[in-house]
Short mmCIF file of C-alpha atoms and ligand atoms in Angstrom, two decimals:
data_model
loop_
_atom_site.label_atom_id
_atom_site.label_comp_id
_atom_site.label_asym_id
_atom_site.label_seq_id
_atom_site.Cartn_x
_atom_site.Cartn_y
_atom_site.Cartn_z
CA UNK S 1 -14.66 -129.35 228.25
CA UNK S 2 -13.89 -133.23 228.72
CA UNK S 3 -15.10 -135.05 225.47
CA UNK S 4 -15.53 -139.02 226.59
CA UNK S 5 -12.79 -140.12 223.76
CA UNK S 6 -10.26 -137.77 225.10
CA UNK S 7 -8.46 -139.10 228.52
CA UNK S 8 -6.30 -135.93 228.49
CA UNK S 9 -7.16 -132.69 227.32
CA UNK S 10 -5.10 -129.23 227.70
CA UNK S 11 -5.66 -125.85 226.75
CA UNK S 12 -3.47 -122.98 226.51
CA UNK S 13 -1.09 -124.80 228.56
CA UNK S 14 2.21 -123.20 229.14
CA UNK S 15 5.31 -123.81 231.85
CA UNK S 16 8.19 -121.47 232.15
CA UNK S 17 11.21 -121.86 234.49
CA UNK S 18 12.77 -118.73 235.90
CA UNK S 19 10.92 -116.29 233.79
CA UNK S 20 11.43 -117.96 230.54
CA UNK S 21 8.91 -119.52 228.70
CA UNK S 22 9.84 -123.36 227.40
CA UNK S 23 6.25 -124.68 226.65
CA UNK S 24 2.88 -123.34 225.22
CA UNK S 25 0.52 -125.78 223.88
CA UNK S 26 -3.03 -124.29 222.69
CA UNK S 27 -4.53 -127.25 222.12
CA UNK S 28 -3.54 -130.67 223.63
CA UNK S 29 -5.61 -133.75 223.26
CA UNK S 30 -5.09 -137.73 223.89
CA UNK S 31 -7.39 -139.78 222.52
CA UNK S 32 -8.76 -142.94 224.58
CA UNK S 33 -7.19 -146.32 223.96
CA UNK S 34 -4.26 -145.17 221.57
CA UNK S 35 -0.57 -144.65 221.42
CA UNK S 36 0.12 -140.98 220.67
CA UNK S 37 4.07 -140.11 220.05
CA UNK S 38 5.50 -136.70 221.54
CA UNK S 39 7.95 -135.91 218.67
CA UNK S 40 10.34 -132.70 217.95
CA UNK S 41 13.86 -132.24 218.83
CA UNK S 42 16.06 -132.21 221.50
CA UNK S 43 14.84 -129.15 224.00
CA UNK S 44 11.19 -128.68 222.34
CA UNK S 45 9.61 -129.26 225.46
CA UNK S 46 8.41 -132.94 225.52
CA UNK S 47 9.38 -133.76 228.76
CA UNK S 48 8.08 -130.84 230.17
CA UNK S 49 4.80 -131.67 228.52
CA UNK S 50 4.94 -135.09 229.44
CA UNK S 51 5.71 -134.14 233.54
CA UNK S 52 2.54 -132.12 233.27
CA UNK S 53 0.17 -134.49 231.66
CA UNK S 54 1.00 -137.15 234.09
CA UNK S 55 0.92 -134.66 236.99
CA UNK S 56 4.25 -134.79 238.12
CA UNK S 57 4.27 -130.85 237.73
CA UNK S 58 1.99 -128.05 237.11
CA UNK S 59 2.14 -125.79 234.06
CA UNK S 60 2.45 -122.04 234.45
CA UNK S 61 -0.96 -121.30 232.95
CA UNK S 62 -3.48 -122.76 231.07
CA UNK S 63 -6.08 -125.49 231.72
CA UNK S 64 -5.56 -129.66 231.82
CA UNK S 65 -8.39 -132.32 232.16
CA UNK S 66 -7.99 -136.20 233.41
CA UNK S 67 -10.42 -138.45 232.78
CA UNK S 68 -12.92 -135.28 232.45
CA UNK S 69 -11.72 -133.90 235.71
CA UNK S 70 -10.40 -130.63 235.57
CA UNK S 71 -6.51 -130.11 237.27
CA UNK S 72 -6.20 -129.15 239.98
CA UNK S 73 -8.14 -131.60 241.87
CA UNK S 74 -7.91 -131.71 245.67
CA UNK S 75 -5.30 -134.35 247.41
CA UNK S 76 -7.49 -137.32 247.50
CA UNK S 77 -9.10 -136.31 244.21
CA UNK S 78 -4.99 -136.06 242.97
CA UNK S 79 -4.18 -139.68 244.58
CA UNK S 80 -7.15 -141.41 242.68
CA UNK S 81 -6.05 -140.15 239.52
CA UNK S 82 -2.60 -140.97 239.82
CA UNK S 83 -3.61 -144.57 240.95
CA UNK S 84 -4.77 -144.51 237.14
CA UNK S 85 -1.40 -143.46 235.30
CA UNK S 86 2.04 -144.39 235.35
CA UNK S 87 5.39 -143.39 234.05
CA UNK S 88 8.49 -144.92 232.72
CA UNK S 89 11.66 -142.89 232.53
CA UNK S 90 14.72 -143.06 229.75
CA UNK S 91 16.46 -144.60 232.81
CA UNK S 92 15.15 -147.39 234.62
CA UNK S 93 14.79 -146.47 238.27
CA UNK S 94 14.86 -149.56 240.53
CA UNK S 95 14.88 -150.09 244.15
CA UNK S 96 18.03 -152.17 244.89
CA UNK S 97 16.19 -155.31 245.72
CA UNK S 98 15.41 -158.22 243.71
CA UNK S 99 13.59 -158.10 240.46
CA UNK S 100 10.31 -159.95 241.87
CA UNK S 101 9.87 -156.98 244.56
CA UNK S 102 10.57 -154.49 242.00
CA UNK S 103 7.59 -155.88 240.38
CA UNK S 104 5.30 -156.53 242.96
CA UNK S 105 5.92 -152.86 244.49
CA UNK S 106 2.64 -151.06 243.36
CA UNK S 107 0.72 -154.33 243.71
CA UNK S 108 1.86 -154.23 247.88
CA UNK S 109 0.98 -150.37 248.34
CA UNK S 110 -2.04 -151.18 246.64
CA UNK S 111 -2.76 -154.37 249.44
CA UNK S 112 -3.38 -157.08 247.38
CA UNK S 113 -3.25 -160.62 248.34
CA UNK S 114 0.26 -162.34 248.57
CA UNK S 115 -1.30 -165.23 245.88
CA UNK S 116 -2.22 -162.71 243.50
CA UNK S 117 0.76 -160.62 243.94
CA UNK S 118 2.80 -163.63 243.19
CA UNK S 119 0.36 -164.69 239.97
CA UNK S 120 0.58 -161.56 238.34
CA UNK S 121 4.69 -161.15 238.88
CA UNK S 122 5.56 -164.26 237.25
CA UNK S 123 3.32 -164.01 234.51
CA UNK S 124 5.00 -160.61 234.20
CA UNK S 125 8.17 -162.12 234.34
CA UNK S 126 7.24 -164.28 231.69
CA UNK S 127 6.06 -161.58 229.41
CA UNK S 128 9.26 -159.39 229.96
CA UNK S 129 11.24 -162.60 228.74
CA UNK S 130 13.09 -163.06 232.76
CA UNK S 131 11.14 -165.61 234.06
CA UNK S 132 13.38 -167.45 236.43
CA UNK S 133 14.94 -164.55 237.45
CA UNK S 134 12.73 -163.08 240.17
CA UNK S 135 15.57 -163.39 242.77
CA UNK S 136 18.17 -161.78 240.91
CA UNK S 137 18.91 -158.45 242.57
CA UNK S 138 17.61 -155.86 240.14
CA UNK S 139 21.67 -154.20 240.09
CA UNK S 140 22.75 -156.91 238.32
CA UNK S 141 20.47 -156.50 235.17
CA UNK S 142 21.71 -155.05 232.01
CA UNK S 143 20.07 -151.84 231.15
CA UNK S 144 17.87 -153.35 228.44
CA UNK S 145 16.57 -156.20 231.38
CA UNK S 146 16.61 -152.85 233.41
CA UNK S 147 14.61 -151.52 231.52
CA UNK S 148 11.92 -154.28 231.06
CA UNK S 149 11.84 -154.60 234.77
CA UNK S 150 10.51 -150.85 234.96
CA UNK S 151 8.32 -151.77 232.51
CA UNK S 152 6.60 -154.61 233.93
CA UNK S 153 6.45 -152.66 237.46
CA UNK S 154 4.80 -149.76 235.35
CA UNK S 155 2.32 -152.77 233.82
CA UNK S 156 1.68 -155.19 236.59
CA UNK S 157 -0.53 -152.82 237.91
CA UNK S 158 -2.95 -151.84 234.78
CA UNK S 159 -2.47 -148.39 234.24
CA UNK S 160 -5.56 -146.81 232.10
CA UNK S 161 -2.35 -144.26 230.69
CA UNK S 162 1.01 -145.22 230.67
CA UNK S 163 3.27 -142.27 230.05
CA UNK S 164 6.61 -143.27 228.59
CA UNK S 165 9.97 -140.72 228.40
CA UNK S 166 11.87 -142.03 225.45
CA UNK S 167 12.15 -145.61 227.05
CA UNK S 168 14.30 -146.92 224.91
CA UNK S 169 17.10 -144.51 223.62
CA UNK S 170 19.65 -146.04 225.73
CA UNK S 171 18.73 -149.54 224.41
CA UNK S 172 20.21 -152.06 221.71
CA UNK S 173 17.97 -153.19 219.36
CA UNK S 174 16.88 -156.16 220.53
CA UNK S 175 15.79 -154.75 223.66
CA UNK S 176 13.98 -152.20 221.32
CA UNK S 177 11.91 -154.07 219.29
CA UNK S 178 11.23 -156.14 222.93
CA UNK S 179 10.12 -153.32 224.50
CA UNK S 180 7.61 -151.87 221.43
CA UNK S 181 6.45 -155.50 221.05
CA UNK S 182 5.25 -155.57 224.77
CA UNK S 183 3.94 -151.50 224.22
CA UNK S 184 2.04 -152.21 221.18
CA UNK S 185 0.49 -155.25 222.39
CA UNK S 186 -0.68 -153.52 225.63
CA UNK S 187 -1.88 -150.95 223.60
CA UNK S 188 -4.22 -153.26 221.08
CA UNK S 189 -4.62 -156.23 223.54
CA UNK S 190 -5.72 -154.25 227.06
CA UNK S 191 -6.72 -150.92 225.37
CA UNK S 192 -4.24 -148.99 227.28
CA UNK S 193 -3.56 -145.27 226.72
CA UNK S 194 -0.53 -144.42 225.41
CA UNK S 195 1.87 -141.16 225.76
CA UNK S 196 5.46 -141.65 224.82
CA UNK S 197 8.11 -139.49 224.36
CA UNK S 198 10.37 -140.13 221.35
CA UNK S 199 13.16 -138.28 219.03
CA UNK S 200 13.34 -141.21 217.06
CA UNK S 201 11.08 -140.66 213.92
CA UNK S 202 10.81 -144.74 213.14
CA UNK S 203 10.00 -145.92 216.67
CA UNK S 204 7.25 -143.18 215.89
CA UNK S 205 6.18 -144.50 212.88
CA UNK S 206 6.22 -147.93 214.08
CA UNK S 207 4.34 -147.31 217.19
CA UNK S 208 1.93 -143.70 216.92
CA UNK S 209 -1.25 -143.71 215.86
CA UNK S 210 -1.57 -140.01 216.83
CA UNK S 211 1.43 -137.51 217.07
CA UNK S 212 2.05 -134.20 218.68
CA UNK S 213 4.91 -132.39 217.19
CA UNK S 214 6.85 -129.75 219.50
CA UNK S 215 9.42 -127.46 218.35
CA UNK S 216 11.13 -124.67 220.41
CA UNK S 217 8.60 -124.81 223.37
CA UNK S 218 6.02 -124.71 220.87
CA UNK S 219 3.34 -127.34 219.96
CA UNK S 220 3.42 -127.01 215.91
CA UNK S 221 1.48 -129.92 214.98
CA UNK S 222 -0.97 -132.37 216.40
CA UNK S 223 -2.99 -135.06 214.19
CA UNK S 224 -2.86 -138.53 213.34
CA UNK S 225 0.45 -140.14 212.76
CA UNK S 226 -0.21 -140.84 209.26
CA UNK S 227 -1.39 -137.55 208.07
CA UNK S 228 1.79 -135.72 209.89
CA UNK S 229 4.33 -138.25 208.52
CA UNK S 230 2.42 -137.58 205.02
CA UNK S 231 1.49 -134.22 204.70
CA UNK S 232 2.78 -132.17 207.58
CA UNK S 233 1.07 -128.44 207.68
CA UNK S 234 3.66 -126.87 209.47
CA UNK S 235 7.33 -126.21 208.15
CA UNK S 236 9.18 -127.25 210.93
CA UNK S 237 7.15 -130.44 211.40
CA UNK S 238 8.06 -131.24 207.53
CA UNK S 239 11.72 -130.70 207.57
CA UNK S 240 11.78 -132.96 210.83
CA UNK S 241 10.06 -135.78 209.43
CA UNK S 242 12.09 -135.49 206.29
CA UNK S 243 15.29 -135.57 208.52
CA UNK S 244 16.36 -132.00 207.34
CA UNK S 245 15.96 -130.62 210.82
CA UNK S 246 18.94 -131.92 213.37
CA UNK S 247 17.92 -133.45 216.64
N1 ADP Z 1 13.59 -127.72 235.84
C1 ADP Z 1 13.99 -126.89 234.86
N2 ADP Z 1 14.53 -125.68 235.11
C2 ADP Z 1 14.93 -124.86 234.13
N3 ADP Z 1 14.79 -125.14 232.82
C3 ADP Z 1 14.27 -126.34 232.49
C4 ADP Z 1 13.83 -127.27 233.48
N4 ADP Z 1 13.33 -128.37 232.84
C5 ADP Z 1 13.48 -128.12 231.53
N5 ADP Z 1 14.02 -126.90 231.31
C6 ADP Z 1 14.30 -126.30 229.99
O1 ADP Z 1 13.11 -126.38 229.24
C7 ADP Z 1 13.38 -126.67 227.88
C8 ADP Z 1 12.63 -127.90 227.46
O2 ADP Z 1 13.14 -129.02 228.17
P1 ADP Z 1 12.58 -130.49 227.98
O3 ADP Z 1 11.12 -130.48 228.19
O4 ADP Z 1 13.37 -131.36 228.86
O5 ADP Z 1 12.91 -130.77 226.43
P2 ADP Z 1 12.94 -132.14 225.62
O6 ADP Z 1 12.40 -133.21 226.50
O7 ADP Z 1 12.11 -131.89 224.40
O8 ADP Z 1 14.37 -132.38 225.23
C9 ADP Z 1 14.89 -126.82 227.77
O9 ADP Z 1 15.42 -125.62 227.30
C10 ADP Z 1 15.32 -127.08 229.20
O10 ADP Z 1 16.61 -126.60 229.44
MG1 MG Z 2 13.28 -134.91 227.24
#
C-alpha cells in the first residue's frame, strides 16, 4: 500500500475511548517533504490523529504505514521508526536543566561525540535567536523562548517528520512568526516532513501546502491547501474556512 511520495499513509483508521467513537479517517495520506495542516475545530479529533500518526497511540481499527512499513512493527522495528519522527506539544516540556542540555538531549541518547554535540547546540542556539544563553536554566525562559527551546531539541536531531500540536497558540506574535519562520525554512531548506496541528485558519494558510480537515471525529476533507481554502467540497469544511463555523 506504501506509495514512495507518501511518508504516512492510513486507512480506515478509527480510535474510540470508552466505547465512543472520536476519530474515523478513510483515507489519510502525508506527502514526502511538505507541511500538511490538521485543521477543524476544537474536539474534531486532531490530536487524536496526530498521537496516532506519530505512534504515540494506536487507533482502534484500521491500517497506518511509516515510511512503507506497515504499523504495528515489532519493538526494535517501533524504536527505528521513532528515531525518525518527533513531536512538539502546545506546551513546551523541558527538563529543568539548562537550555544547552535541553538541546543536546536526543543528540546524548543517540551517543554522539561531545564536539559535535556542542557544534550543533550552538548553531541551534543561534537559529532559535538564544545564543548566549545555553546556561540559563530552561525555568527561567518565557514561554515563547520555551517554546523555541522545544523546538530546537525537536530539530537538533533531524527528524525526517516533525509532528507539531498547535505549537504556537499560547504564543505572542513575535514568537509566532519566529517559530513559522524557523518551520517553513526547515521545511523548504532540509526537506523535512511536516504534520502540524492548528485551529488557526491563517497560520494554515501561511504555512500548509496540504490540509486535512476534521470535523466531529470525522475526516471531511483532505487536498491541497489551496484548493480547500478555495473551493472546499464539503459543507462543514466551507463554513470553517469562511469563519461561519465557531472553534
Ligand atoms: N484519552 C481520552 N479519553 C477519553 N476521551 C478522549 C481522550 N482523548 C481525547 N478524547 C476525546 O476525543 C475527542 C477528540 O479529542 P482531540 O483529538 O483532543 O480533539 P482536538 O485536538 O481536535 O481538539 C474529544 O471529544 C475528547 O474529549
Ligand atoms: Mg487538540
Amino acid at each position: 500500500m506504501a506509495h514512495k511520495q507518501f511518508v504516512i499513509e492510513g486507512l480506515g483508521l478509527c480510535k474510540s475511548y470508552g466505547g465512543k467513537e472520536v476519530l474515523r479517517a478513510e483515507n489519510v495520506a502525508v506527502s514526502n517533504g511538505r507541511i500538511t495542516g490538521i485543521m477543524g475545530p476544537s474536539g474534531a479529533g486532531k490530536s487524536t490523529l496526530l498521537r496516532i500518526m506519530s505512534l504515540l497511540e494506536a487507533p482502534s481499527g484500521g491500517e497506518l504505514s511509516l515510511f512503507g512499513s506497515l504499523v504495528p512493527v515489532n519493538k526494535a522495528e517501533k524504536q527505528a521508526l521513532l528515531r525518525r519522527m518527533t513531536i512538539v506539544f502546545q506546551k513546551p516540556v523541558l527538563f529543568d536543566t539548562t537550555v544547552f542540555d535541553n538541546i543536546a538531549f536526543g543528540l546524548r541518547a543517540r551517543r554522539l561525540p561531545a564536539g559535535e554535540i556542542r557544534t550543533r547546540v550552538t548553531a541551534s542556539l543561534k537559529k532559535i535567536g538564544l545564543s548566549g544563553q545555553g546556561n540559563q536554566k530552561a525555568r527561567t525562559l518565557s514561554g515563547g523562548e520555551a517554546q523555541r527551546v522545544a523546538l530546537a531539541r525537536a530539530l537538533v536531531i533531524e527528524p525526517e517528520i516533525l509532528f507539531l500540536d498547535e505549537p504556537t497558540s499560547n504564543l505572542d506574535p513575535a514568537n509566532v512568526e519566529l517559530l513559522e519562520g524557523l518551520l517553513h525554512d526547515l521545511n523548504r531548506e532540509r526537506g523535512t516532513t511536516i504534520v502540524m496541528v492548528t485551529h488557526n485558519l491563517f497560520q494554515a494558510r501561511r504555512l500548509a501546502d496540504d490540509l486535512l480537515f476534521l470535523c466531529q471525529g470525522e475526516l471531511v476533507e483532505a487536498g491541497p491547501a489551496e484548493r480547500v481554502f478555495q473551493e472546499p467540497a464539503d459543507m462543514r469544511t466551507k463554513a470553517f474556512v469562511e469563519g461561519r463555523m465557531i472553534y
